[in-house]
Short mmCIF file of C-alpha atoms in Angstrom, two decimals:
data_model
loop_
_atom_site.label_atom_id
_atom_site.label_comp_id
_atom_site.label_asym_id
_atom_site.label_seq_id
_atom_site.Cartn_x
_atom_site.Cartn_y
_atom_site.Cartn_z
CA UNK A 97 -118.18 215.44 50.30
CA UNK A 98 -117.61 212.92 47.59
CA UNK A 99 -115.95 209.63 48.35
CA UNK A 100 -112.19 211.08 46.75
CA UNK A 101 -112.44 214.01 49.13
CA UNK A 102 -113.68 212.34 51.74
CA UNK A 103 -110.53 209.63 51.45
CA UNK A 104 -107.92 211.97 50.98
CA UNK A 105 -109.33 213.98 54.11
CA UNK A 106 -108.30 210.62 56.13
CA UNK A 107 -104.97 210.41 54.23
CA UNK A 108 -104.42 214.14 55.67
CA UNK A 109 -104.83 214.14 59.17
CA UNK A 110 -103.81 210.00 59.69
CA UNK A 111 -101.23 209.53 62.03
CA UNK A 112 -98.21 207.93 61.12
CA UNK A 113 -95.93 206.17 63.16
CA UNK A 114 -92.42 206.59 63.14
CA UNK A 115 -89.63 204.66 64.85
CA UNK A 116 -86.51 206.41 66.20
CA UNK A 117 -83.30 204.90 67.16
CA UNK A 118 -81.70 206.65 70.20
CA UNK A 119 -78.61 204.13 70.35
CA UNK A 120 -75.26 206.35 70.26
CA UNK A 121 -78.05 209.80 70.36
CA UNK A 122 -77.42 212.54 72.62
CA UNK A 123 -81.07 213.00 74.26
CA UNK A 124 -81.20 216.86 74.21
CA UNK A 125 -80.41 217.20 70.23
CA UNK A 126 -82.77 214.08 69.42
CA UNK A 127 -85.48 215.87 71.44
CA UNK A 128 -85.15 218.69 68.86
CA UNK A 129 -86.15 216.14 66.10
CA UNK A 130 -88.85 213.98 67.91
CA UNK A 131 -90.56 216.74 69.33
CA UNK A 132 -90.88 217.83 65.47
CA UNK A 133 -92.45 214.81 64.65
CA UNK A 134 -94.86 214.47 67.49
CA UNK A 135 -96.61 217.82 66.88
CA UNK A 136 -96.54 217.83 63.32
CA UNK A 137 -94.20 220.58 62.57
CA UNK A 138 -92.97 218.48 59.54
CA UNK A 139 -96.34 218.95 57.72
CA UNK A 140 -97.49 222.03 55.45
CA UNK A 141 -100.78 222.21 57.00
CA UNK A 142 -99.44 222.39 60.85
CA UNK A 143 -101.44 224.78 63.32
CA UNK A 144 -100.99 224.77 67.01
CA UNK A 145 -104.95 224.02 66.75
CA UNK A 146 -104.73 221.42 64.48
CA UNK A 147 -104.17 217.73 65.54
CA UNK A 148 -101.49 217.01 63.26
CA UNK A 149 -98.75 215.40 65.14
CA UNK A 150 -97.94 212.05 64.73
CA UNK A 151 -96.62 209.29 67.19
CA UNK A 152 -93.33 208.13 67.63
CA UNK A 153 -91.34 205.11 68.87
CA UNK A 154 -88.12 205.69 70.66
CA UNK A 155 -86.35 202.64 70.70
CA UNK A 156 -82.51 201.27 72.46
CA UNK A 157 -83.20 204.12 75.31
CA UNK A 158 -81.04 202.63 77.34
CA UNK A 159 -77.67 203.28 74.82
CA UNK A 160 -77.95 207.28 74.58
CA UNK A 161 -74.93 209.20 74.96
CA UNK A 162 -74.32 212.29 77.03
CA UNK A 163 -71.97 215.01 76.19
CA UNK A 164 -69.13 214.99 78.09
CA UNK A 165 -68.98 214.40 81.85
CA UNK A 166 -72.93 214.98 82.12
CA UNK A 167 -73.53 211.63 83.25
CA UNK A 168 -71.82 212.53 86.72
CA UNK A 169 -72.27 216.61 86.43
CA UNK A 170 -76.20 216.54 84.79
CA UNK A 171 -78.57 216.57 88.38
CA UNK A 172 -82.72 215.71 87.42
CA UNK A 173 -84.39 218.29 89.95
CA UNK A 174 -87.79 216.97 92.09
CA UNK A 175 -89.44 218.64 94.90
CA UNK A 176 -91.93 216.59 96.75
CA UNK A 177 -93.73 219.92 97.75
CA UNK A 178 -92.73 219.45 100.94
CA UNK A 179 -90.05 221.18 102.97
CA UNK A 180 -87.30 219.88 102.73
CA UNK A 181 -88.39 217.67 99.93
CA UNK A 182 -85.89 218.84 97.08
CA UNK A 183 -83.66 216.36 95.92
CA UNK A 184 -80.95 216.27 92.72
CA UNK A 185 -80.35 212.84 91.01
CA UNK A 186 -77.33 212.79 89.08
CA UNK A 187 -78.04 211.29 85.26
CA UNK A 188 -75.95 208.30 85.57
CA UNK A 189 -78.63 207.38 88.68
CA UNK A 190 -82.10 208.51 87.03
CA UNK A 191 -80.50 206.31 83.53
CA UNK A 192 -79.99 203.54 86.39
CA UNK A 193 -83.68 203.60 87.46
CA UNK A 194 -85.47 203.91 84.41
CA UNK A 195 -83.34 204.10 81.34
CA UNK A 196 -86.38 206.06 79.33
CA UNK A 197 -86.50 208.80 81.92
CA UNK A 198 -83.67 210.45 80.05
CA UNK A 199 -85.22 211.03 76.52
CA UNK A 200 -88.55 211.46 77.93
CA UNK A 201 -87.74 214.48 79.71
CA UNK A 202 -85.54 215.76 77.09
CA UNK A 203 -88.57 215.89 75.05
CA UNK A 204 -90.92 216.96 77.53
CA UNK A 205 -88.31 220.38 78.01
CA UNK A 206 -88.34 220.63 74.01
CA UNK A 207 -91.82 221.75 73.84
CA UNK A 208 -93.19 224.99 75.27
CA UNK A 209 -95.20 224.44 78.43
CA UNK A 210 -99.42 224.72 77.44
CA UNK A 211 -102.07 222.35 77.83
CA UNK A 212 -101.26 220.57 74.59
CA UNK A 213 -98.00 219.60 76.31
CA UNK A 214 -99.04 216.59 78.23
CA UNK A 215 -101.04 215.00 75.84
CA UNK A 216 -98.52 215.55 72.94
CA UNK A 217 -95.81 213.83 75.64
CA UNK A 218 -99.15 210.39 75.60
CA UNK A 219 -97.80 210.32 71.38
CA UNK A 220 -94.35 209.04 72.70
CA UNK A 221 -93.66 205.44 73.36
CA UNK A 222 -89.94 204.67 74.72
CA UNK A 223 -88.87 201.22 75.01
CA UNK A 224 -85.07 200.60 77.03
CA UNK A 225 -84.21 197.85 74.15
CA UNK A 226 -84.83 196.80 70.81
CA UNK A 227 -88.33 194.51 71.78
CA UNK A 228 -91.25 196.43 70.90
CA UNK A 229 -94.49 195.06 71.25
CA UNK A 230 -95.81 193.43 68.02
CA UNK A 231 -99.09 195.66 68.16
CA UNK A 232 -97.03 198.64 68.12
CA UNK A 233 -94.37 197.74 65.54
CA UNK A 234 -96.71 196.68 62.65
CA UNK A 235 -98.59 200.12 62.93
CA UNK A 236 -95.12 201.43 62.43
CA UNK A 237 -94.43 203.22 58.54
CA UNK A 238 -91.67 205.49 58.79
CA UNK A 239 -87.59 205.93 60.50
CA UNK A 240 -86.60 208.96 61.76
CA UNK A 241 -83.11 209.36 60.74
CA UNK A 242 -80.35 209.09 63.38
CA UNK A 243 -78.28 212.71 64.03
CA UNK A 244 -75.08 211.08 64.52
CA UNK A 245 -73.29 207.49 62.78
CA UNK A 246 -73.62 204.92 64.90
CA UNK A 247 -69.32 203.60 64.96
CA UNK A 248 -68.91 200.15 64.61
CA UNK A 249 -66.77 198.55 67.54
CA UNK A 250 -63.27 196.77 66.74
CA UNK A 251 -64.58 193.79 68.87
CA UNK A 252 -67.70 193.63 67.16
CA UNK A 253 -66.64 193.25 63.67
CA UNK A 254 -65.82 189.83 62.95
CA UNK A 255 -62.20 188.25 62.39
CA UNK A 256 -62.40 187.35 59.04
CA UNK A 257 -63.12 190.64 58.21
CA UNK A 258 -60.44 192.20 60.70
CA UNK A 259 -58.02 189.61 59.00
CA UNK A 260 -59.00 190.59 55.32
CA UNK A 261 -58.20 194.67 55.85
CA UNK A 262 -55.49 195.71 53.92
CA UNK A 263 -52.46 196.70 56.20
CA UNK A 264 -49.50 198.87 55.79
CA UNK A 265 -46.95 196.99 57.85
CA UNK A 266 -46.72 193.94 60.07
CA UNK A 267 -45.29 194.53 63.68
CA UNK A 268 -41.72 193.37 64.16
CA UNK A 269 -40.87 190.02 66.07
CA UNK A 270 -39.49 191.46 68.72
CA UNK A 271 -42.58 194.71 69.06
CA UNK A 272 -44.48 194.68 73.09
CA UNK A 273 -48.11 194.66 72.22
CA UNK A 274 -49.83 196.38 75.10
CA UNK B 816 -122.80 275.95 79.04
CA UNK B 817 -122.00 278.03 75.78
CA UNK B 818 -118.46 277.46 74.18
CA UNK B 819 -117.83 280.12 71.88
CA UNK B 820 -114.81 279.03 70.93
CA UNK B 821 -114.40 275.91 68.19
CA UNK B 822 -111.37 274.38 70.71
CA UNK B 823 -113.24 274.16 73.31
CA UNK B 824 -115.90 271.60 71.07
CA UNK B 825 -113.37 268.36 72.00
CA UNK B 826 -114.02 268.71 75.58
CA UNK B 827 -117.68 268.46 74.84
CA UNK B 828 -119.35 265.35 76.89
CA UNK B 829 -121.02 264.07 73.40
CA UNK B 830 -124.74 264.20 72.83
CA UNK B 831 -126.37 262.79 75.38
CA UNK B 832 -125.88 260.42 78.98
CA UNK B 833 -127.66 257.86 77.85
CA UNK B 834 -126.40 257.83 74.27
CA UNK B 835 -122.85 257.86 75.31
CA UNK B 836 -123.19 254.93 77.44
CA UNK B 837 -125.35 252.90 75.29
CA UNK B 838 -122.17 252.94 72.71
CA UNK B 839 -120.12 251.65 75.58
CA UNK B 840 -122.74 248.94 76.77
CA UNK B 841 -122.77 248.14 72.98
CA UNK B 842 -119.19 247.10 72.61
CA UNK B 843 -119.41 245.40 76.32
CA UNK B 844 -122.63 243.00 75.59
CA UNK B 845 -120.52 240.18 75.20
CA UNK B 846 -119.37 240.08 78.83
CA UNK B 847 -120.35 238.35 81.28
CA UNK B 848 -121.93 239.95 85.37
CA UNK B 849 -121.02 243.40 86.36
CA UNK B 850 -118.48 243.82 83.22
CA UNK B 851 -121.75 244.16 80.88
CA UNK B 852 -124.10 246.09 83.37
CA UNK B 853 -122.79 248.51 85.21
CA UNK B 854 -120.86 251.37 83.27
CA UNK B 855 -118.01 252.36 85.50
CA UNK B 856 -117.15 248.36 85.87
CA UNK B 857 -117.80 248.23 81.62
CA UNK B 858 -116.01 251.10 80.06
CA UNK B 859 -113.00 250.41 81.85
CA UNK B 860 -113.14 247.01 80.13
CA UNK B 861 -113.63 248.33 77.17
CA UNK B 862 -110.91 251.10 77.35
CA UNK B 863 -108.59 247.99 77.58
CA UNK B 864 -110.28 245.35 75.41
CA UNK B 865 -109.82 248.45 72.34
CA UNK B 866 -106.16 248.93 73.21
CA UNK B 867 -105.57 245.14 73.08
CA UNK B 868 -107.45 245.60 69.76
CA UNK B 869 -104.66 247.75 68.63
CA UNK B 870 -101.87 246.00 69.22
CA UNK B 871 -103.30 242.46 68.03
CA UNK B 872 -103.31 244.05 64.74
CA UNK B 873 -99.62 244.20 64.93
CA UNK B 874 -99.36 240.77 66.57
CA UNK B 875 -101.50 239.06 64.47
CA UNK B 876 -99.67 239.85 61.18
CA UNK B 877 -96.30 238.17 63.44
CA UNK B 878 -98.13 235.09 64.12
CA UNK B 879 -99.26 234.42 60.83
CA UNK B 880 -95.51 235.13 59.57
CA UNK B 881 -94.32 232.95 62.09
CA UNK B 882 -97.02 230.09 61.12
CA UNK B 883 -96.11 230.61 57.50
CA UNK B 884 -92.40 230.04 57.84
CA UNK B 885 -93.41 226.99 59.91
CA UNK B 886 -95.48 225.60 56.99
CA UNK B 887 -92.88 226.65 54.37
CA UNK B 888 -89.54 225.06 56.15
CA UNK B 889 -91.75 221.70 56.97
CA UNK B 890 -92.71 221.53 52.77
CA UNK B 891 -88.83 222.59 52.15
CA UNK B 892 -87.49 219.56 54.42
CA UNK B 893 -89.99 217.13 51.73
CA UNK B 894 -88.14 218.60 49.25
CA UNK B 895 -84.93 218.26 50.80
CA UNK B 896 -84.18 221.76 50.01
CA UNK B 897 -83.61 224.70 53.14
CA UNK B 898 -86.25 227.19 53.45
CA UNK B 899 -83.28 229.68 52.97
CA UNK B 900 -82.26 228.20 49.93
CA UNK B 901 -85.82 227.93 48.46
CA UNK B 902 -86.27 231.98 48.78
CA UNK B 903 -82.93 232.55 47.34
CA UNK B 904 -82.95 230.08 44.11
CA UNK B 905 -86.69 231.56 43.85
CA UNK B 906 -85.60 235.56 44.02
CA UNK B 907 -82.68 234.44 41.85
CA UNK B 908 -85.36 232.91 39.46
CA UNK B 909 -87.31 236.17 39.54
CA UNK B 910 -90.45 234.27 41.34
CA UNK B 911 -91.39 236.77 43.45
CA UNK B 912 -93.84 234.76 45.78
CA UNK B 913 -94.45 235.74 49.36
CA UNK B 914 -95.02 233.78 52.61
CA UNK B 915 -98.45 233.55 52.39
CA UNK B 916 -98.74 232.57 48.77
CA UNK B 917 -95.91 229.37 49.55
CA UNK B 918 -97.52 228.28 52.20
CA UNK B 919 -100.44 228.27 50.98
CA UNK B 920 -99.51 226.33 47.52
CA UNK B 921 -97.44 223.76 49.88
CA UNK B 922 -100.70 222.74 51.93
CA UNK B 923 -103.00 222.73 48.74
CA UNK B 924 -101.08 222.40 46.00
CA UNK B 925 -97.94 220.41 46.75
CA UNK B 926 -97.06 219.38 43.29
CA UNK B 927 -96.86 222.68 42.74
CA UNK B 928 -94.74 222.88 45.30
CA UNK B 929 -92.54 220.62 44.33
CA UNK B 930 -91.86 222.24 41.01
CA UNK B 931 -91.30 225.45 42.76
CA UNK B 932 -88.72 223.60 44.93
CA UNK B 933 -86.89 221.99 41.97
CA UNK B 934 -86.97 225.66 39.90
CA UNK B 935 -84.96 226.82 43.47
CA UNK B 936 -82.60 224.06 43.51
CA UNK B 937 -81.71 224.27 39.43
CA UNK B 938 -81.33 227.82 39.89
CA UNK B 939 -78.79 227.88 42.79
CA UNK B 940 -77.35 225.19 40.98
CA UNK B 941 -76.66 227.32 37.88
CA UNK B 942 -75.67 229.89 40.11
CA UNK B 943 -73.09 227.67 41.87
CA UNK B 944 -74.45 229.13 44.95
CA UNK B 945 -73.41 227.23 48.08
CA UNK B 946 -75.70 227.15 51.03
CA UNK B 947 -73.74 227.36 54.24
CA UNK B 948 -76.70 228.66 56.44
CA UNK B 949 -78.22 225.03 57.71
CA UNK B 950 -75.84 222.00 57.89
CA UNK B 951 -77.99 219.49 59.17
CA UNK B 952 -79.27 217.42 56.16
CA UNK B 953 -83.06 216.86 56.11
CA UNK B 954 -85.24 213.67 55.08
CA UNK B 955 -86.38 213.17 51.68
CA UNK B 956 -85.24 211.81 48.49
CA UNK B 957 -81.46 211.89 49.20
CA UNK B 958 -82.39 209.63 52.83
CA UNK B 959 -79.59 207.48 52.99
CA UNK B 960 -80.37 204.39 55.56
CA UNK B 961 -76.72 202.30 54.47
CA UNK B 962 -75.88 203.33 58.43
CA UNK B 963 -79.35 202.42 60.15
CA UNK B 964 -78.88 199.13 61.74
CA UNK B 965 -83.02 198.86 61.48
CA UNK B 966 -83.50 198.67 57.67
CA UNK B 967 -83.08 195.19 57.23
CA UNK B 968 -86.18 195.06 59.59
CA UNK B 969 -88.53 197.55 58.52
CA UNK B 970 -88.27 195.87 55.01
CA UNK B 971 -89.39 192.90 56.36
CA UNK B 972 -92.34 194.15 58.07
CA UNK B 973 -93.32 195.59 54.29
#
């Protein structure tokens, strides 16, 4: 293998690193995309067999969104394997605990249950916040690109801007602000 | 026995006992204990290992179609084009391509590829044709980071 083939082998199967923002994400839809990513299903030379995937960085875990009321209807289901030993943690309480257990099993119920499953699942690194370890951030080359637009809040914008927004009427004197 | 009539050939045993097993044991002498040696244990094996046989021919040509879709709608999403999209601006283009051939030309040849993608695109362009099938846009050339809070960062890092 000459020295060109043998580099653009390495180019092939690298792994790249890819950071994904889960602030304002709902967990189940992002899993879609991020399982994707972590088995390689976004390359042209993908095969179950092949050891393609890459590894990605889940970031802000702690700010997903949840459809609807599935923070106090969505139960996490664990058996200890002994009688008795079922138990059913409402979301809002597992998010509590750890705030990457969310995402992680979203992902982990994306992909189809084999051997491959577990160590595809080591590929995934969530961090709760925005500090990532330096180690891991410089290997990182590429964003995953959010599902939905992260809204900007009124309270977070600030007042000059607020101030300089072109209005269509002033409030009367006399107008109750709530 | 003496069969005079020609029906009554197929219910002939074959040639010989030991001749009829051997081609059993032949097909079995990859198995492992009993399964290879004794013949009641190995034709029974190999009664089932041949109808398996059958039907993977079937199954095998699904796979591959499935793994070739795979391959074709992860080259597609490069492009930024639908794997939809890309087989109707190609049949509209009279590029009459299959599965295999795509899949194969995104792995190896992806320039190739790429011209292939941008012949679909021009084509349904021409066409004005619309496609409705997959709303969710893909990454590629069209990536648009104005609402990603991180770019600032990344760039940076660079």
């Amino acid at each position: 293998m000459s020295a060109a083939k043998r580099v653009q082998q390495w180019a092939t199967f690298a792994r790249t690193w890819h950071i994904f923002d889960c602030k304002w994400q709902d967990p189940y839809q992002s899993a879609e995309v991020i399982k994707k990513y972590l088995m390689g299903l976004h390359k042209p030379i993908y095969h179950s067999m092949n050891d393609c995937g890459d590894v990605v960085v889940c970031i802000n875990s702690r700010e997903i969104a949840l459809r609807g009321n599935d923070w106090r209807q969505r139960a996490y289901f664990h058996h200890t394997g002994y009688p008795g030993g079922a138990t059913w943690t409402l979301a809002w309480e597992v998010h509590n605990k750890d705030p990457t257990m969310i995402i992680k099993k979203a992902v982990y119920k994306a992909m189809r249950g084999n051997l491959q499953r577990r160590h595809t699942m080591q590929r995934l690194l969530i961090y709760p916040g925005e500090e990532i370890p330096e180690d891991i951030i410089q290997n990182v080359s590429n964003q995953i690109r959010q599902l939905r637009l992260v809204p900007t809040r009124l309270d977070h914008i600030s007042e000059e801007e607020v101030k300089k927004f072109p209005k269509v009427m002033d409030y009367p004197q006399d107008y109750v602000l709530k | 026995m003496v069969f005079l009539t020609v029906a009554n050939w197929i219910r002939a045993r074959g040639p010989d006992e030991f001749w009829r097993k051997r081609r059993i044991f032949r097909l079995a002498a990859h198995y492992t204990g009993r399964r290879r040696n004794c013949y009641s244990v190995a034709v029974r094996n190999v009664h089932r290992a041949l109808a398996y046989a059958t039907k993977a021919r079937k199954l095998k040509k699904e796979d591959m179609k499935v793994l070739w879709d795979t391959r074709i709608t992860a080259a597609c999403e490069q492009h930024n084009i639908t794997a939809f999209s890309l087989r109707e601006g190609l049949g509209r283009a009279d590029i009459m391509l299959d599965r295999k051939s795509l899949s194969d030309l995104a792995a190896w040849e992806p320039k190739t590829f790429h011209c292939l993608a941008a012949v679909a695109k021009e084509k349904l362009n021409l066409d004005n044709f619309i496609d409705g099938t997959d709303k969710k846009e893909p990454t590629g050339i069209n990536l648009n980071l104005k609402d990603v809070m991180l770019e600032a960062w990344l760039k940076e890092k660079k």
